[in-house]
GROMACS .gro file of C-alpha atoms in nm:
model
  199
    1UNK     CA    1   0.703  -0.706   3.834
    2UNK     CA    2   0.865  -0.945   3.554
    3UNK     CA    3   0.915  -0.767   3.212
    4UNK     CA    4   0.766  -0.888   2.914
    5UNK     CA    5   0.974  -1.076   2.659
    6UNK     CA    6   1.103  -0.847   2.406
    7UNK     CA    7   1.001  -0.864   1.995
    8UNK     CA    8   1.262  -1.080   1.830
    9UNK     CA    9   1.508  -0.863   1.665
   10UNK     CA   10   1.820  -0.938   1.456
   11UNK     CA   11   2.076  -0.663   1.477
   12UNK     CA   12   2.251  -0.737   1.155
   13UNK     CA   13   1.964  -0.790   0.910
   14UNK     CA   14   1.623  -0.753   1.065
   15UNK     CA   15   1.422  -0.737   0.745
   16UNK     CA   16   1.454  -1.093   0.630
   17UNK     CA   17   1.143  -1.372   0.583
   18UNK     CA   18   1.322  -1.541   0.861
   19UNK     CA   19   1.297  -1.262   1.088
   20UNK     CA   20   0.932  -1.201   0.992
   21UNK     CA   21   0.859  -1.563   1.034
   22UNK     CA   22   1.001  -1.546   1.420
   23UNK     CA   23   0.806  -1.237   1.523
   24UNK     CA   24   0.482  -1.395   1.355
   25UNK     CA   25   0.552  -1.708   1.572
   26UNK     CA   26   0.644  -1.475   1.886
   27UNK     CA   27   0.301  -1.306   1.833
   28UNK     CA   28   0.121  -1.611   1.775
   29UNK     CA   29   0.227  -1.776   2.081
   30UNK     CA   30   0.136  -1.483   2.304
   31UNK     CA   31  -0.206  -1.421   2.137
   32UNK     CA   32  -0.324  -1.755   2.028
   33UNK     CA   33  -0.408  -1.573   1.688
   34UNK     CA   34  -0.333  -1.740   1.332
   35UNK     CA   35  -0.097  -1.525   1.140
   36UNK     CA   36  -0.067  -1.756   0.864
   37UNK     CA   37  -0.209  -1.529   0.570
   38UNK     CA   38  -0.024  -1.237   0.727
   39UNK     CA   39   0.283  -1.432   0.621
   40UNK     CA   40   0.167  -1.517   0.276
   41UNK     CA   41   0.329  -1.219   0.082
   42UNK     CA   42   0.518  -1.138  -0.234
   43UNK     CA   43   0.712  -0.856  -0.144
   44UNK     CA   44   1.096  -0.866  -0.043
   45UNK     CA   45   1.114  -0.772   0.341
   46UNK     CA   46   1.404  -0.560   0.260
   47UNK     CA   47   1.219  -0.313   0.054
   48UNK     CA   48   1.018  -0.230   0.377
   49UNK     CA   49   1.342  -0.106   0.561
   50UNK     CA   50   1.276   0.294   0.657
   51UNK     CA   51   0.902   0.229   0.628
   52UNK     CA   52   0.801  -0.022   0.916
   53UNK     CA   53   0.955  -0.172   1.226
   54UNK     CA   54   0.953  -0.527   1.345
   55UNK     CA   55   0.798  -0.639   0.979
   56UNK     CA   56   0.578  -0.975   1.021
   57UNK     CA   57   0.383  -0.952   0.676
   58UNK     CA   58   0.113  -0.787   0.493
   59UNK     CA   59  -0.269  -0.778   0.529
   60UNK     CA   60  -0.533  -0.790   0.266
   61UNK     CA   61  -0.769  -0.532   0.203
   62UNK     CA   62  -1.064  -0.497  -0.018
   63UNK     CA   63  -0.989  -0.295  -0.324
   64UNK     CA   64  -1.216  -0.136  -0.550
   65UNK     CA   65  -1.167   0.050  -0.876
   66UNK     CA   66  -1.323   0.410  -0.916
   67UNK     CA   67  -1.327   0.610  -1.239
   68UNK     CA   68  -1.267   0.706  -1.513
   69UNK     CA   69  -1.193   1.063  -1.398
   70UNK     CA   70  -1.087   1.307  -1.686
   71UNK     CA   71  -0.763   1.486  -1.619
   72UNK     CA   72  -0.615   1.811  -1.813
   73UNK     CA   73  -0.310   1.872  -1.581
   74UNK     CA   74  -0.001   2.001  -1.633
   75UNK     CA   75   0.143   1.620  -1.622
   76UNK     CA   76  -0.166   1.404  -1.612
   77UNK     CA   77  -0.367   1.412  -1.921
   78UNK     CA   78  -0.639   1.151  -2.014
   79UNK     CA   79  -0.900   0.908  -1.834
   80UNK     CA   80  -0.774   0.758  -1.528
   81UNK     CA   81  -0.898   0.496  -1.290
   82UNK     CA   82  -0.828   0.477  -0.927
   83UNK     CA   83  -0.784   0.192  -0.721
   84UNK     CA   84  -0.966   0.247  -0.341
   85UNK     CA   85  -0.895   0.034  -0.049
   86UNK     CA   86  -1.175   0.056   0.195
   87UNK     CA   87  -1.425  -0.136   0.399
   88UNK     CA   88  -1.673   0.145   0.349
   89UNK     CA   89  -1.988   0.041   0.147
   90UNK     CA   90  -2.079   0.252  -0.118
   91UNK     CA   91  -1.762   0.493  -0.095
   92UNK     CA   92  -1.612   0.357  -0.439
   93UNK     CA   93  -1.965   0.393  -0.598
   94UNK     CA   94  -1.988   0.750  -0.469
   95UNK     CA   95  -1.625   0.839  -0.587
   96UNK     CA   96  -1.753   0.718  -0.949
   97UNK     CA   97  -2.042   0.887  -0.960
   98UNK     CA   98  -1.830   1.235  -0.880
   99UNK     CA   99  -1.558   1.136  -1.117
  100UNK     CA  100  -1.825   1.095  -1.392
  101UNK     CA  101  -2.006   1.408  -1.340
  102UNK     CA  102  -1.657   1.591  -1.346
  103UNK     CA  103  -1.555   1.407  -1.641
  104UNK     CA  104  -1.865   1.510  -1.835
  105UNK     CA  105  -1.808   1.848  -1.731
  106UNK     CA  106  -1.488   1.853  -1.923
  107UNK     CA  107  -1.263   1.706  -1.660
  108UNK     CA  108  -1.033   1.814  -1.406
  109UNK     CA  109  -0.763   2.077  -1.472
  110UNK     CA  110  -0.483   2.060  -1.214
  111UNK     CA  111  -0.169   2.229  -1.137
  112UNK     CA  112   0.068   2.233  -0.845
  113UNK     CA  113   0.079   2.581  -0.670
  114UNK     CA  114   0.319   2.486  -0.412
  115UNK     CA  115   0.457   2.145  -0.310
  116UNK     CA  116   0.485   2.186   0.064
  117UNK     CA  117   0.470   1.988   0.411
  118UNK     CA  118   0.448   2.219   0.716
  119UNK     CA  119   0.451   2.214   1.102
  120UNK     CA  120   0.358   2.490   1.299
  121UNK     CA  121   0.527   2.570   1.625
  122UNK     CA  122   0.433   2.877   1.837
  123UNK     CA  123   0.691   3.085   2.059
  124UNK     CA  124   0.589   3.268   2.348
  125UNK     CA  125   0.741   3.564   2.497
  126UNK     CA  126   0.683   3.809   2.754
  127UNK     CA  127   0.640   4.111   2.505
  128UNK     CA  128   0.512   4.171   2.150
  129UNK     CA  129   0.827   4.349   2.109
  130UNK     CA  130   1.048   4.019   2.201
  131UNK     CA  131   0.835   3.846   1.948
  132UNK     CA  132   0.879   4.081   1.682
  133UNK     CA  133   1.263   4.081   1.736
  134UNK     CA  134   1.254   3.711   1.773
  135UNK     CA  135   1.098   3.690   1.422
  136UNK     CA  136   1.352   3.900   1.260
  137UNK     CA  137   1.608   3.679   1.448
  138UNK     CA  138   1.453   3.360   1.264
  139UNK     CA  139   1.530   3.535   0.950
  140UNK     CA  140   1.866   3.598   1.004
  141UNK     CA  141   1.916   3.273   1.117
  142UNK     CA  142   1.741   3.094   0.848
  143UNK     CA  143   2.039   2.905   0.710
  144UNK     CA  144   2.168   2.769   1.043
  145UNK     CA  145   1.815   2.695   1.140
  146UNK     CA  146   1.788   2.516   0.770
  147UNK     CA  147   2.111   2.305   0.850
  148UNK     CA  148   1.991   2.195   1.209
  149UNK     CA  149   1.644   2.106   1.043
  150UNK     CA  150   1.827   1.902   0.767
  151UNK     CA  151   2.033   1.697   0.959
  152UNK     CA  152   1.775   1.470   1.047
  153UNK     CA  153   1.652   1.398   0.714
  154UNK     CA  154   1.816   1.314   0.356
  155UNK     CA  155   1.528   1.407   0.167
  156UNK     CA  156   1.325   1.702   0.340
  157UNK     CA  157   1.447   2.035   0.292
  158UNK     CA  158   1.337   2.360   0.474
  159UNK     CA  159   1.253   2.620   0.219
  160UNK     CA  160   1.075   2.892   0.441
  161UNK     CA  161   0.959   2.969   0.783
  162UNK     CA  162   0.653   3.174   0.756
  163UNK     CA  163   0.556   3.406   1.057
  164UNK     CA  164   0.237   3.521   1.188
  165UNK     CA  165   0.293   3.755   1.523
  166UNK     CA  166  -0.002   3.775   1.763
  167UNK     CA  167   0.061   3.996   2.066
  168UNK     CA  168   0.348   3.841   2.257
  169UNK     CA  169   0.348   3.529   2.035
  170UNK     CA  170   0.517   3.404   1.709
  171UNK     CA  171   0.330   3.164   1.533
  172UNK     CA  172   0.553   3.006   1.264
  173UNK     CA  173   0.514   2.755   0.997
  174UNK     CA  174   0.805   2.543   0.882
  175UNK     CA  175   0.767   2.461   0.514
  176UNK     CA  176   0.935   2.174   0.378
  177UNK     CA  177   0.968   1.987   0.032
  178UNK     CA  178   0.975   1.608   0.113
  179UNK     CA  179   1.053   1.443  -0.230
  180UNK     CA  180   0.805   1.187  -0.332
  181UNK     CA  181   0.699   1.112   0.046
  182UNK     CA  182   0.403   1.277   0.211
  183UNK     CA  183   0.654   1.376   0.499
  184UNK     CA  184   0.449   1.400   0.799
  185UNK     CA  185   0.703   1.223   1.013
  186UNK     CA  186   0.999   1.367   0.826
  187UNK     CA  187   0.879   1.749   0.904
  188UNK     CA  188   0.789   1.685   1.253
  189UNK     CA  189   1.138   1.534   1.324
  190UNK     CA  190   1.312   1.806   1.121
  191UNK     CA  191   1.113   2.114   1.289
  192UNK     CA  192   1.206   1.901   1.620
  193UNK     CA  193   1.559   1.940   1.535
  194UNK     CA  194   1.533   2.302   1.420
  195UNK     CA  195   1.363   2.401   1.767
  196UNK     CA  196   1.627   2.241   1.972
  197UNK     CA  197   1.897   2.419   1.796
  198UNK     CA  198   1.695   2.744   1.826
  199UNK     CA  199   1.643   2.701   2.210
   0.00000   0.00000   0.00000
């Protein structure tokens, strides 16, 4: 069985308009689809490094404006309008109605209770005693586990490992701060590195 052609890449600089164009041409030749509108964008492909691989362009999506939503937060104060990208009819109107009701009732009082992204591996043992002892070991080795987790990220920081023992299992919750990112991939990868170190 022959192998399919690889997607064009440039090992030196893969985030250029030329590389994006080469990949669009590659895809168009193999699918018959026109990607002209995908190639009509204003961003510099270099800014997508670390966010997307094999960049070919951007897509347009319908964008509606909901609001206003009155905020009385610790940092955000005033009336805010929220752009919502969707193809679901009535979604923006529904958000706007909800925002109006909230605003007419005095607005939203918001605070950050905890900034954390979590991953929750479970560790299985032969006995409850082993699970308990492992939990103590996690506490004792936290700094080493933290170092192992954080070697995979420059932004994510492991702040605690919550523990929930159930019989011979120890359910854990690895809690991270992730900077400005949501951190789904970051926390998953960091927890993988931590678990590999633990193993």
